[in-house]
Every structure is written in C-alpha cells, then in structure tokens.
Short mmCIF file of C-alpha atoms and ligand atoms in Angstrom, two decimals:
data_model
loop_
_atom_site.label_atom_id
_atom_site.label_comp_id
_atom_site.label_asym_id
_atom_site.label_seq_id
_atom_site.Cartn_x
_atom_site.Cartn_y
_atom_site.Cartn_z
CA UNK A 1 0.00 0.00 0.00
CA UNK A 2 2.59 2.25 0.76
CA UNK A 3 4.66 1.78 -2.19
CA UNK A 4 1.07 2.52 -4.58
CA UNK A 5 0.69 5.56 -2.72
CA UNK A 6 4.28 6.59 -3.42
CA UNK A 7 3.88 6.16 -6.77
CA UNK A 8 0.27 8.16 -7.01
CA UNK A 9 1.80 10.86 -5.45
CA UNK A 10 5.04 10.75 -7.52
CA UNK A 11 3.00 10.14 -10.75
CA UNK A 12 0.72 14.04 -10.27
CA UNK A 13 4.57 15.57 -10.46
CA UNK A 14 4.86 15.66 -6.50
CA UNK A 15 9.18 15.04 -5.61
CA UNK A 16 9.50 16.49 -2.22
CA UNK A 17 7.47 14.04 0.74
CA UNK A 18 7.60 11.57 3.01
CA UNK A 19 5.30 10.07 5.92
CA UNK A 20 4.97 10.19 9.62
CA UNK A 21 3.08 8.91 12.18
CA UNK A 22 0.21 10.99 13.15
CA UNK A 23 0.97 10.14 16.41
CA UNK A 24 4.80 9.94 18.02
CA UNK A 25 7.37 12.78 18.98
CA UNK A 26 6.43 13.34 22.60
CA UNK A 27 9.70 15.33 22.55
CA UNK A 28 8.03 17.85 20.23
CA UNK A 29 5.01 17.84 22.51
CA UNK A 30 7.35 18.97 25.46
CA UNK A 31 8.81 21.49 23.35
CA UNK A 32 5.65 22.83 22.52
CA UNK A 33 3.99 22.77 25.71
CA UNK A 34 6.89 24.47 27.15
CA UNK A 35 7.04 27.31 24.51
CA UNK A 36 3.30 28.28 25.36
CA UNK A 37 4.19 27.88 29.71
CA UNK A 38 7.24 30.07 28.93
CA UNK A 39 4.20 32.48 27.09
CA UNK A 40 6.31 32.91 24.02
CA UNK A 41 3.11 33.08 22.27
CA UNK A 42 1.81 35.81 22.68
CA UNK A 43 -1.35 37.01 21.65
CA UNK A 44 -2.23 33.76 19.70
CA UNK A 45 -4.46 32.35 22.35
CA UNK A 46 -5.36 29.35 19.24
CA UNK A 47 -2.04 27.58 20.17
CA UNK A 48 -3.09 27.09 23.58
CA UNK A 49 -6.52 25.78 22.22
CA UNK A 50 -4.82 23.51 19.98
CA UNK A 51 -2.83 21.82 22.57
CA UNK A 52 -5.28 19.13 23.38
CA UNK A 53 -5.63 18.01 19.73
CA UNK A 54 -1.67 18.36 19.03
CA UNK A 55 -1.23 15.78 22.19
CA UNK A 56 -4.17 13.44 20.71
CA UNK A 57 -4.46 14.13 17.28
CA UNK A 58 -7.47 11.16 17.18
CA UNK A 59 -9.83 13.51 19.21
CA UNK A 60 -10.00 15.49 16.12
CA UNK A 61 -8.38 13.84 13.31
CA UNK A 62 -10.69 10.51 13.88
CA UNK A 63 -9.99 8.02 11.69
CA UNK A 64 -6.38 9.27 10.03
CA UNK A 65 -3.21 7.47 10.89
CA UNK A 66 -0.49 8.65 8.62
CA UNK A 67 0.77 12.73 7.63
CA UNK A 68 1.97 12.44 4.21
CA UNK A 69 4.21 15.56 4.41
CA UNK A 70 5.39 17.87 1.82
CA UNK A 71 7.71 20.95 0.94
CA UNK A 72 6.15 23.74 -1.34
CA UNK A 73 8.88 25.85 -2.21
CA UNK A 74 8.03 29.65 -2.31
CA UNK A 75 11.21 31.40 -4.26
CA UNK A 76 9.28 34.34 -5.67
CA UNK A 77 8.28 35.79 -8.79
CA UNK A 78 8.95 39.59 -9.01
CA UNK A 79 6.90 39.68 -12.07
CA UNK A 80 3.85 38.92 -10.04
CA UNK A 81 3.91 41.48 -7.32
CA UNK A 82 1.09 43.90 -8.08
CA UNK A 83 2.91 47.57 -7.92
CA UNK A 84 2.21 48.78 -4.41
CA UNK A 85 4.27 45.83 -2.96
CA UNK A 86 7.02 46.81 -4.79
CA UNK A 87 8.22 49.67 -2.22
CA UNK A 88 7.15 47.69 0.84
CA UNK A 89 9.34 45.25 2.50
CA UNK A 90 7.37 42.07 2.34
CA UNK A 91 8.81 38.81 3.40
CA UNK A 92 9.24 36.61 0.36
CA UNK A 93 6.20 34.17 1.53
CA UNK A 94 3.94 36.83 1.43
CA UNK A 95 4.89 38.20 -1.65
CA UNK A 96 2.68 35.96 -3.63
CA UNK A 97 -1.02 35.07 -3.56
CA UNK A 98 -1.98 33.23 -0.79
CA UNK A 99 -0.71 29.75 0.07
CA UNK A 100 -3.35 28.68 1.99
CA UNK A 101 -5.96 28.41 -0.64
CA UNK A 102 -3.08 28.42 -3.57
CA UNK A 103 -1.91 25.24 -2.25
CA UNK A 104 -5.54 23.37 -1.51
CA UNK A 105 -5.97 24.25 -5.36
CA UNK A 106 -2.49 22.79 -5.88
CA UNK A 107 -3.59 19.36 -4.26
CA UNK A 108 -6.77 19.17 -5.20
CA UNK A 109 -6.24 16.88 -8.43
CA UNK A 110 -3.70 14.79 -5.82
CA UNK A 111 -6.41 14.55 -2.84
CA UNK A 112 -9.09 13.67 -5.91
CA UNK A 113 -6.64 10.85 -7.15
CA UNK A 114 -6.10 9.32 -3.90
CA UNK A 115 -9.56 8.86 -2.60
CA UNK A 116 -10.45 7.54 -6.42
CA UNK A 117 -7.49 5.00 -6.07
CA UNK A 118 -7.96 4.11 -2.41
CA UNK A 119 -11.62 3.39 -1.90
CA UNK A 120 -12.53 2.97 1.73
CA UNK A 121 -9.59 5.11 2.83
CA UNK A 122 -9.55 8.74 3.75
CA UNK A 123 -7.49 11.84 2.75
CA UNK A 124 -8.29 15.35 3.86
CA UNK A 125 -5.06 18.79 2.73
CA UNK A 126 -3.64 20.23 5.74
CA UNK A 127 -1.27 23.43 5.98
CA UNK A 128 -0.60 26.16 8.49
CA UNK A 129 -3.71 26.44 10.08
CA UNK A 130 -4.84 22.75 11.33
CA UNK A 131 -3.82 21.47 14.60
CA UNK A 132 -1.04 19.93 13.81
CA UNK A 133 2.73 20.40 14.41
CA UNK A 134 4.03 20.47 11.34
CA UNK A 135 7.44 21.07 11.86
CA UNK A 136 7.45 17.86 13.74
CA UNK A 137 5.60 15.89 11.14
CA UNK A 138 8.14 17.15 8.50
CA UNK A 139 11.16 16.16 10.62
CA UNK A 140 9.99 13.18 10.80
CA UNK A 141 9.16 12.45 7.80
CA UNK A 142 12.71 13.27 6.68
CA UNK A 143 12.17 16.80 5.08
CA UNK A 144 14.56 18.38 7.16
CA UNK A 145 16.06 19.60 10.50
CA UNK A 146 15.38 22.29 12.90
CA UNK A 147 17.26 25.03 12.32
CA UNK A 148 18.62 26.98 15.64
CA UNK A 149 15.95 29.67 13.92
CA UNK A 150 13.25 26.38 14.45
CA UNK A 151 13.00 26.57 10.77
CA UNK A 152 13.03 23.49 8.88
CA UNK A 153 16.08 22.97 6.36
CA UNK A 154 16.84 20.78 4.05
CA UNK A 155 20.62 20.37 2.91
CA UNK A 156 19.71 20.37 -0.83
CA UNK A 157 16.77 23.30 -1.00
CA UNK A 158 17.03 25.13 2.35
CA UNK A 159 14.65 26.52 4.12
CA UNK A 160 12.23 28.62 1.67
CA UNK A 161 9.50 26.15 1.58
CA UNK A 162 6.19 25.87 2.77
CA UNK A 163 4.96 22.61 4.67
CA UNK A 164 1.63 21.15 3.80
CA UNK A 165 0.48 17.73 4.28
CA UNK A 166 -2.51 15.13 3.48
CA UNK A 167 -3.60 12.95 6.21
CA UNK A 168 -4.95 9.70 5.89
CA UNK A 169 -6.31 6.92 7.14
CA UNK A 170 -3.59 4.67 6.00
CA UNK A 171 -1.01 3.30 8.04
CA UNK A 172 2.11 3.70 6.10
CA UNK A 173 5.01 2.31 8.09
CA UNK A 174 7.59 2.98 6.32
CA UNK A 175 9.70 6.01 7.40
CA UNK A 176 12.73 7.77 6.27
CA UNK A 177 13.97 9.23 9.27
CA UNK A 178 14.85 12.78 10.47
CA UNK A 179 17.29 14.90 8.55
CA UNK A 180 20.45 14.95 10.54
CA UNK A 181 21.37 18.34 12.31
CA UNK A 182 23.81 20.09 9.75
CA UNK A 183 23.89 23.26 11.78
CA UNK A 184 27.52 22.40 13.67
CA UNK A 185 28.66 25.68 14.94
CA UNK A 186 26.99 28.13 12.73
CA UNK A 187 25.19 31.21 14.60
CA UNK A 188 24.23 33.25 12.11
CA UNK A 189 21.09 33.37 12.52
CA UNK A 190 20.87 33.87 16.28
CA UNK A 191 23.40 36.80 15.71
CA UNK A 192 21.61 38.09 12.67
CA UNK A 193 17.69 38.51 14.49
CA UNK A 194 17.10 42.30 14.28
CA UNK A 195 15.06 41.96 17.59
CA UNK A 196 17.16 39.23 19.52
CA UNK A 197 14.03 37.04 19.66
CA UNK A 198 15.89 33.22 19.04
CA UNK A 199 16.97 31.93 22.12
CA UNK A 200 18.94 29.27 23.25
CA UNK A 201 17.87 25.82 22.41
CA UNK A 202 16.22 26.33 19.07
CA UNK A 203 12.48 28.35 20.43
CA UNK A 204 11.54 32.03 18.98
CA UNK A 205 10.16 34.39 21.27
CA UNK A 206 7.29 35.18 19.12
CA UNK A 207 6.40 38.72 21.03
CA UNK A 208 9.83 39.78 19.71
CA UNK A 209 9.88 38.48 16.45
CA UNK A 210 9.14 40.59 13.64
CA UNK A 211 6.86 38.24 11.85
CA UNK A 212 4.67 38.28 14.83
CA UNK A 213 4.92 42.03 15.43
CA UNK A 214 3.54 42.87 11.87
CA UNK A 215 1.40 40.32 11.19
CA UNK A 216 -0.30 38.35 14.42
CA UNK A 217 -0.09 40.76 16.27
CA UNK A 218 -3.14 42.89 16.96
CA UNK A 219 -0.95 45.95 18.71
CA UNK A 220 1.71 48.32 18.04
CA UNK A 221 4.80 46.63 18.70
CA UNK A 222 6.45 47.63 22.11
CA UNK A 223 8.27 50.72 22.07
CA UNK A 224 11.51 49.22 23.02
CA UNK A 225 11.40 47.37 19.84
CA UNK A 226 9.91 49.58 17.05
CA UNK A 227 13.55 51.01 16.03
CA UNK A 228 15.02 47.82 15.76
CA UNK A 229 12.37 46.55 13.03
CA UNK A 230 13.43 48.81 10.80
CA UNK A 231 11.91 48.62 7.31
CA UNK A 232 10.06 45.19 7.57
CA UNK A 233 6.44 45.86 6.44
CA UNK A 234 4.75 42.72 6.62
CA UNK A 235 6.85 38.97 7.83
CA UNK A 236 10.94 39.12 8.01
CA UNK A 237 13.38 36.67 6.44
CA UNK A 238 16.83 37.56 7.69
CA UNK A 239 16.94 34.42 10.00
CA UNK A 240 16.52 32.20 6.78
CA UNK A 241 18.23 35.00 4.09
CA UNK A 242 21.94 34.82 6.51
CA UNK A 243 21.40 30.96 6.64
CA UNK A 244 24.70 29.18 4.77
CA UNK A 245 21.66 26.30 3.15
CA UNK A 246 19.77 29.08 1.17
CA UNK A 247 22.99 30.75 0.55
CA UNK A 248 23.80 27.85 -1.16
CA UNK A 249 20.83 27.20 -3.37
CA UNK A 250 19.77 30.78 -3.91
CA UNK A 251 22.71 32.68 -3.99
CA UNK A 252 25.11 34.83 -1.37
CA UNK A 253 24.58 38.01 -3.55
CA UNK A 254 20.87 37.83 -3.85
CA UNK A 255 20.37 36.46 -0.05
CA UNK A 256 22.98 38.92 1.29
CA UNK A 257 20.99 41.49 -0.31
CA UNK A 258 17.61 40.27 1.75
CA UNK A 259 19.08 40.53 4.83
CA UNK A 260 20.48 44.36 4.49
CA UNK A 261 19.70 45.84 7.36
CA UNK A 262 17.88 48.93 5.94
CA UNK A 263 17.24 49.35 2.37
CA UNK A 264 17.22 52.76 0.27
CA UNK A 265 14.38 55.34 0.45
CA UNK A 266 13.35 54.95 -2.97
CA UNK A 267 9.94 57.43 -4.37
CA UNK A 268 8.70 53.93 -4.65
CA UNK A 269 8.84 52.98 -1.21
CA UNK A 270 7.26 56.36 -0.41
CA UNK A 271 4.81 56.01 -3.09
CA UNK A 272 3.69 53.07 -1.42
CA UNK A 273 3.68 53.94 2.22
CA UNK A 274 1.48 56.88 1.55
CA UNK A 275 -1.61 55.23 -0.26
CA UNK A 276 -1.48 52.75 2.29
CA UNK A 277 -2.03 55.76 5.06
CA UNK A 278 -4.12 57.40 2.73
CA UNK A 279 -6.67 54.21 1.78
CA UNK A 280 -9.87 53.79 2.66
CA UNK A 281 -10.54 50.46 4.99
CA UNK A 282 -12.45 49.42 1.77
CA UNK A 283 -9.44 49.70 -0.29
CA UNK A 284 -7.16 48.62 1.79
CA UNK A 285 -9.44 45.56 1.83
CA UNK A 286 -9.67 44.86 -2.17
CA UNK A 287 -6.42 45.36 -2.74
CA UNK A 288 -5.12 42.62 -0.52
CA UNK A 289 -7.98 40.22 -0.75
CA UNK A 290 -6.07 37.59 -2.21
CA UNK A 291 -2.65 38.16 -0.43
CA UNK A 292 -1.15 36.91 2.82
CA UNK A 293 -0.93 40.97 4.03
CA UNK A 294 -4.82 40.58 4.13
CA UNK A 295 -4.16 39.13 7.50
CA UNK A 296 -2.51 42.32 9.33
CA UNK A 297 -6.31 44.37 8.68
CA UNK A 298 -6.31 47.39 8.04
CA UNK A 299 -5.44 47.89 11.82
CA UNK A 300 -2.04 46.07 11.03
CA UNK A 301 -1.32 47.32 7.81
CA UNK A 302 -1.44 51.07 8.86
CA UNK A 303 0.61 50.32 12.21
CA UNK A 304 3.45 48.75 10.40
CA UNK A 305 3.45 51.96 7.61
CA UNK A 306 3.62 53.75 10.77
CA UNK A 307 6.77 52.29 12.27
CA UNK A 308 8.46 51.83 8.68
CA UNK A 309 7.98 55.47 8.41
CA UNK A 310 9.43 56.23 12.18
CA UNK A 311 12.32 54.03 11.27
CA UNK A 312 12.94 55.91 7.61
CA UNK A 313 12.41 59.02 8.65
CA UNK A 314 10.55 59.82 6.03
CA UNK A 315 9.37 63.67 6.26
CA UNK A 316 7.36 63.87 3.36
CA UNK A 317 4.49 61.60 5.04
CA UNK A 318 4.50 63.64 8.34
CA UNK A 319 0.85 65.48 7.30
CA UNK A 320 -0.41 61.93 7.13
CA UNK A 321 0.90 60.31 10.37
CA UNK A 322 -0.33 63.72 12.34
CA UNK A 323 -3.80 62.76 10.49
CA UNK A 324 -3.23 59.19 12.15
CA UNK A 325 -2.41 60.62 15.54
CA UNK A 326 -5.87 61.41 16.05
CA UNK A 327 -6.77 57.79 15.64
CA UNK A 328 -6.99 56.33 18.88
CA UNK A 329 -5.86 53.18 17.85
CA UNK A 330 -2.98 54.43 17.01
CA UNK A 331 -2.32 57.36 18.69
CA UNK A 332 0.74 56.55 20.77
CA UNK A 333 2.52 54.46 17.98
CA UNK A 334 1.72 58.02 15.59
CA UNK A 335 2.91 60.14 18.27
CA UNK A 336 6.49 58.07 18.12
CA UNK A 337 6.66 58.23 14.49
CA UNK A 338 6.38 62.18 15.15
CA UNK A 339 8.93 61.94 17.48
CA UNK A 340 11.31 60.12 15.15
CA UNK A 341 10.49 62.52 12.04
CA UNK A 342 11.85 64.96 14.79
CA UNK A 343 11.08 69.07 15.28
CA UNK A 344 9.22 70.91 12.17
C1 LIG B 1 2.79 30.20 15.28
C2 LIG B 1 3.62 30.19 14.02
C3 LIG B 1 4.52 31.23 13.85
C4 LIG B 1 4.88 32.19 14.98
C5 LIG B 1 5.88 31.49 15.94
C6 LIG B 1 7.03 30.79 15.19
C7 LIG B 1 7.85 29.80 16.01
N1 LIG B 1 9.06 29.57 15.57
O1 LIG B 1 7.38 29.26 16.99
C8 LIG B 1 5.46 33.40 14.17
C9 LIG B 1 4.34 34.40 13.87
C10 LIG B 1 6.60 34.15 14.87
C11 LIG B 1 5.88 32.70 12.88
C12 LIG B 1 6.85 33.20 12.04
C13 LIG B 1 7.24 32.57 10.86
N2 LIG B 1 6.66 31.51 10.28
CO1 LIG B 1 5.27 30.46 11.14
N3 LIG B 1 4.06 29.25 11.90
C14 LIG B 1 3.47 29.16 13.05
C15 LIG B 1 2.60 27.90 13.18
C16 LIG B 1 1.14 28.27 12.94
C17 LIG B 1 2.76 27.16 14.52
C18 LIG B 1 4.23 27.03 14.98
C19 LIG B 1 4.34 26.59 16.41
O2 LIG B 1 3.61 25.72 16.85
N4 LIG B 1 5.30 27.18 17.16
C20 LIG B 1 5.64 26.74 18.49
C21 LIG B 1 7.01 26.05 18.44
C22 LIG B 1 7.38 25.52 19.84
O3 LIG B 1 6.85 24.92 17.57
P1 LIG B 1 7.62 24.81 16.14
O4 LIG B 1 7.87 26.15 15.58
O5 LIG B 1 6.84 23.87 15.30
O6 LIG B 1 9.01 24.24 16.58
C23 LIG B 1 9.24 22.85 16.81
C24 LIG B 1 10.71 22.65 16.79
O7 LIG B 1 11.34 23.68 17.52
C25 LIG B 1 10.81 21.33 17.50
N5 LIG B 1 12.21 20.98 17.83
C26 LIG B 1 13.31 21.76 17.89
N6 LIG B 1 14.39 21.04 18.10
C27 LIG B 1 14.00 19.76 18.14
C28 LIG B 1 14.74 18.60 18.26
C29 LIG B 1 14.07 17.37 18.22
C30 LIG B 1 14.88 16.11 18.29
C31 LIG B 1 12.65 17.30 18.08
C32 LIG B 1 11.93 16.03 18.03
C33 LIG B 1 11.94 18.50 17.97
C34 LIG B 1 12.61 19.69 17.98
O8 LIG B 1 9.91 21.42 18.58
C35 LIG B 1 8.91 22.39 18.24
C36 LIG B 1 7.55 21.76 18.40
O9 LIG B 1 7.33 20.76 17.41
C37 LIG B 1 3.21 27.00 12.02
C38 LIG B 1 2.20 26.07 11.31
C39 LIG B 1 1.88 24.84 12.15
N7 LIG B 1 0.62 24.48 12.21
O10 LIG B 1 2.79 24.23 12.72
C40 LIG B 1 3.76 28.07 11.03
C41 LIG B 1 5.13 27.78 10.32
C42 LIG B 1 6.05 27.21 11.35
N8 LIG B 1 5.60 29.08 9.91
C43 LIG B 1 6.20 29.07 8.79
C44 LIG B 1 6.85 30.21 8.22
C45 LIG B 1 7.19 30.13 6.74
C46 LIG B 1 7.13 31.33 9.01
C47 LIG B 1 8.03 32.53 8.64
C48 LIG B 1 9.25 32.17 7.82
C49 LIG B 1 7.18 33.61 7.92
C50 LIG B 1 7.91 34.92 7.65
N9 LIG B 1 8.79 34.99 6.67
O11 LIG B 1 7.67 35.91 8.29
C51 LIG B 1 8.43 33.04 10.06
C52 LIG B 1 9.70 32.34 10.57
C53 LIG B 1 10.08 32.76 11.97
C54 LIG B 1 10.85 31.68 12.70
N10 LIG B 1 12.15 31.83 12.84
O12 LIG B 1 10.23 30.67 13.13
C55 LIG B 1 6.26 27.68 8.18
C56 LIG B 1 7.68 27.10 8.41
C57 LIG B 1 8.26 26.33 7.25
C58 LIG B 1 9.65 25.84 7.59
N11 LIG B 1 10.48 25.67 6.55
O13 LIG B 1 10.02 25.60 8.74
C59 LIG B 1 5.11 26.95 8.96
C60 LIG B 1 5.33 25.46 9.18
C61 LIG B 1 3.79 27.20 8.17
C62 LIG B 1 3.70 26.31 6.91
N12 LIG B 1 2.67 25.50 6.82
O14 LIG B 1 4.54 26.35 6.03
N13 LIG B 1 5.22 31.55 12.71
S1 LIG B 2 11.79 36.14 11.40
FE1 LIG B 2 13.12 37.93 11.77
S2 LIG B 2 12.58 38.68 13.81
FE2 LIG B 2 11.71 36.59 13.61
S3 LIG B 2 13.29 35.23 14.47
FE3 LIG B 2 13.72 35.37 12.27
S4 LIG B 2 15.17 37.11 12.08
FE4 LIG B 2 14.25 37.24 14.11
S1 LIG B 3 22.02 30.26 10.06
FE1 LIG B 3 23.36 28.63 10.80
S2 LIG B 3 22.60 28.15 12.87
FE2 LIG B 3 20.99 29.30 11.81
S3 LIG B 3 19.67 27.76 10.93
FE3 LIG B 3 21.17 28.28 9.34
S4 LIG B 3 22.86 26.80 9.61
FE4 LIG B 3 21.59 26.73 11.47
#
C-alpha cells in the first residue's frame, strides 16, 4: 500500500514528501507545551486551544493514521507582485497570492486521485492552520532539521518552503527518518535577528519576532522594539536569508541582499507607504484580498506603515501620520513616528 501511494503521489509531479506517524514525537510535545508555559506566544491564544488536539491528534483527526508531508517551495516571482508591494518590505512568503488556498488548489487533483485509487480510505489537505505540528511531522518524515531559527532545512533546498500535508487513514510504516542536524557551529542566525528574539535551544520568542509584530499581532509593537524593526512591512526573512543552506541554493549576492539591514528610500517605497495611510478600509481591503498581508487588517497594515515610516524618517508623510495621531488606535505608535520625524 505504501509503495502505490508513493507512486500516485510521484505520478501528479509531486518530488518532495515523506510520511509520519500521526501520532509519536512526545519530545516535540514537550517542546511545545513548554514554549506556550514560557508564554512565548503571545497574543495567539489558538495555540493554547490547539494543545489538546496536538497531544491526541485522534480527538480530532478521527480516523487518520499517517501525515503524508510535503515541501512547497516559495522562491518568488517579481513579475507577479502587483505595484504597491514593490516599495514595501514584504517577506518573500507573502509576496505571492496566498498559500493557503493556492496550495488546496495545488492538491486538489492529488487529494481527488487518492480517494479515487484508495476506496474505503480517507485523505483530507492540511497546511498552516490545522492542529497539527508540522514542523514535527516534517522532521519526521525526513524533510529536514530544525534550524537553531526552528525553521526546517533541508541540505539540498534550504529553508524557503512551505509545509503542507494530506492525512490519511492509511497506516504507512515505512519512514525515512529525520534529517540529521547540519547546523555544527553556525550562529548566524541567532546573531543576525534584528530583535534578539531566538533563544537558546532552538524556540523564537514570538512577542519579539518581527513576523509576529507585523502580522499576528493585533498591537503596536512595544516601544523598546519599534527602532530595531526597521523597514520590515509585513513577515521578516533575515533568519533564513543569513542561513549558509539558502545561501547555497539561492545565492550569497541575492540572499545577502535580503538581509540588508535597511534598504534605500526609494519614491517607490514612499509612493507606497502613503496610499497605504491614505486608503480607505475598503481599499485597503480589495487590494489585498487575495494576499497573505490581508491578514494584518487594516489595523495592522497602517501600524506597520507607521513604524516603517518612524524608522525611515521619512518627512514627506508627516501630514499623514499627524492625520493618524488622532486615531486612537494608534495614537501613541503616531505620536512616536512624530517623534522620530523629529522638530518641524
Ligand atoms: C505560530 C507560528 C509562527 C509564529 C511562531 C514561530 C515559532 N518559531 O514558533 C510566528 C508568527 C513568529 C511565525 C513566524 C514565521 N513563520 Co510560522 N508558523 C506558526 C505555526 C502556525 C505554529 C508554529 C508553532 O507551533 N510554534 C511553536 C514552536 C514551539 O513549535 P515549532 O515552531 O513547530 O518548533 C518545533 C521545533 O522547535 C521542535 N524541535 C526543535 N528542536 C528539536 C529537536 C528534536 C529532536 C525534536 C523532536 C523537535 C525539535 O519542537 C517544536 C515543536 O514541534 C506554524 C504552522 C503549524 N501548524 O505548525 C507556522 C510555520 C512554522 N511558519 C512558517 C513560516 C514560513 C514562518 C516565517 C518564515 C514567515 C515569515 N517569513 O515571516 C516566520 C519564521 C520565523 C521563525 N524563525 O520561526 C512555516 C515554516 C516552514 C519551515 N520551513 O520551517 C510553517 C510550518 C507554516 C507552513 N505551513 O509552512 N510563525
Ligand atoms: S523572522 Fe526575523 S525577527 Fe523573527 S526570528 Fe527570524 S530574524 Fe528574528
Ligand atoms: S544560520 Fe546557521 S545556525 Fe541558523 S539555521 Fe542556518 S545553519 Fe543553522
């Protein structure tokens, strides 16, 4: 059976997978259960709710045995961007249309195939959102290691990929094994973090992290933090862009120039910063309907324009961040920005 389903999956174009036990790594489970007692969390009370199903995935998962895991690689298309991203320091994920429903569009004709071949059995797409730990699963299912940034790696794509999975109600028992650890002495990463938020022993402090500031988030970042998130719009990749693996498969140059610490003021970036202060909710709305920066609201997506601007010191914007100050929202995080545009 597990061999067929190999070949099903390898026969819709599908390279990069391998299985794992639905149920297993208790030594993720620790992990995890530590990371939310340590309340590295934050704000996203949902991974405290999904800790009962992540210890007993059957309560929820029913009848599925096996996580066929998989890496979706995301290197990006500039082409695609539409023209107000361009300015805006996006990380690359987000840079594209949305993976969730992109990739249940991408499996579809897979998930169809299976349940055609495999009558009786079950298969339901899984990625980001379910209550699963992927990571683990992925491990596991030999797609990689942790990183000491927690990302997964692989040796011969890094670490730019997506993980998605199919569960089912097969019981495939034949596993690769986890990647080995290939991070020897390297710190890059840890030394690179704009905010210091990787600590020891592979976990992210998520309040610190920039990713979580400007897109989970549903307040202004802390104050002691705003300077050090310089440009980053929406997600950050210099934990992954400093990392030797996606050096080596994507290039020093073009990673090197990912993780600059600031990039130029460009009319462009301006450009773009204002009509995001200047759009209506409504418009804000359209525009990013299909993108991953739909997530941050409106809310989010002026708040991080806010702090970009603070960081950039961009004058020309001051009229519209004193029109902000009188949201109250906002207020304190557009009295900052003030502050950092300094004296009229
Ligand atoms: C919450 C979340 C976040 C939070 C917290 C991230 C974190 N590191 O904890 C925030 C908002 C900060 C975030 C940011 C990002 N995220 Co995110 N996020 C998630 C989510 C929804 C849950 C992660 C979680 O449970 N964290 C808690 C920690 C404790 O668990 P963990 O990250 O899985 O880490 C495990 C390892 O550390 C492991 N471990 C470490 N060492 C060892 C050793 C052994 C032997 C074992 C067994 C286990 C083990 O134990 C942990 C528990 O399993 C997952 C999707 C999912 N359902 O899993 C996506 C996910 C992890 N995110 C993803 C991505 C792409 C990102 C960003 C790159 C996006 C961006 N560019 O801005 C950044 C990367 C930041 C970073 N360095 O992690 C991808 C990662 C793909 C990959 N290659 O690893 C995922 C899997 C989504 C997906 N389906 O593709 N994310
Ligand atoms: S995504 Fe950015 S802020 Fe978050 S851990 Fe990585 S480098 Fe640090
Ligand atoms: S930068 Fe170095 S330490 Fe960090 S994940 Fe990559 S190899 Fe590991």
């Amino acid at each position: 059976l597990t061999s067929a389903l190999r070949e099903s999956i390898e026969a819709q174009g599908f390279q990069e997978f391998g299985f794992a036990s639905l149920y297993g790594s208790t030594l993720s489970l620790e992990r995890y259960e530590r990371w939310l007692a340590l309340d590295l969390h934050g704000e996203m009370s949902y991974l405290q709710r999904h800790l009962s199903v992540k210890k007993d995935p059957a309560s929820y998962f029913k009848k599925m045995k096996t996580a066929i895991c998989f890496r979706v690689h995301y290197g990006q298309d500039p082409a695609n961007e539409p023209e107000v991203m361009k300015g805006l320091r996006v990380a690359l994920y987000a840079r594209r249309p949305d993976y969730h429903d992109d990739l249940a569009r991408k499996f579809h004709p897979l998930l169809e195939t299976l349940r055609d071949r495999f009558r009786g059995e079950e298969f339901s797409f899984h990625t980001d959102s379910s209550p699963l730990l992927e990571r683990d699963l992925a491990y596991r299912a030999g797609l990689g290691w942790f990183g000491k940034n927690s990302c997964l790696i692989d040796s011969k794509t890094g670490s730019l990929f997506f993980i998605a999975q199919i569960l089912t109600s097969i019981d495939v028992d034949s596993f690769l094994g986890p990647h080995p650890d290939r991070c020897g002495t390297c710190n890059r990463c840890v030394e690179a973090c704009p905010t210091e938020a990787i600590l020891p022993d592979r976990y992210i402090d998520a309040k610190r992290c920039i990713s979580y500031l400007t897109i989970e988030s549903k307040s202004p970042p802390d104050e002691r933090l705003r300077s050090k998130m310089a440009d980053w719009f929406f997600g950050c990749d210099v934990c992954q862009t400093v990392c030797p693996w996606n050096e080596k498969v994507f290039g020093k140059e073009r990673m090197a120039s990912m993780s600059a610490p600031l990039r130029p003021t460009t009319e462009e970036v301006i450009r773009d910063l204002r009509w995001i202060l200047e759009a209506s909710d409504q418009e804000l709305k359209k525009f990013f309907k299909d993108y991953p920066l739909e997530r941050a609201k409106p809310f989010g997506l002026r708040r991080n324009a806010l702090t970009v601007i603070g960081n950039l010191k961009i004058q020309e914007l001051k009229p519209l961040v004193r029109e902000l100050s009188k949201n109250p929202e906002l207020e304190s995080l557009a009295r900052w920005t003030l502050e950092e545009l300094g004296p009229e």
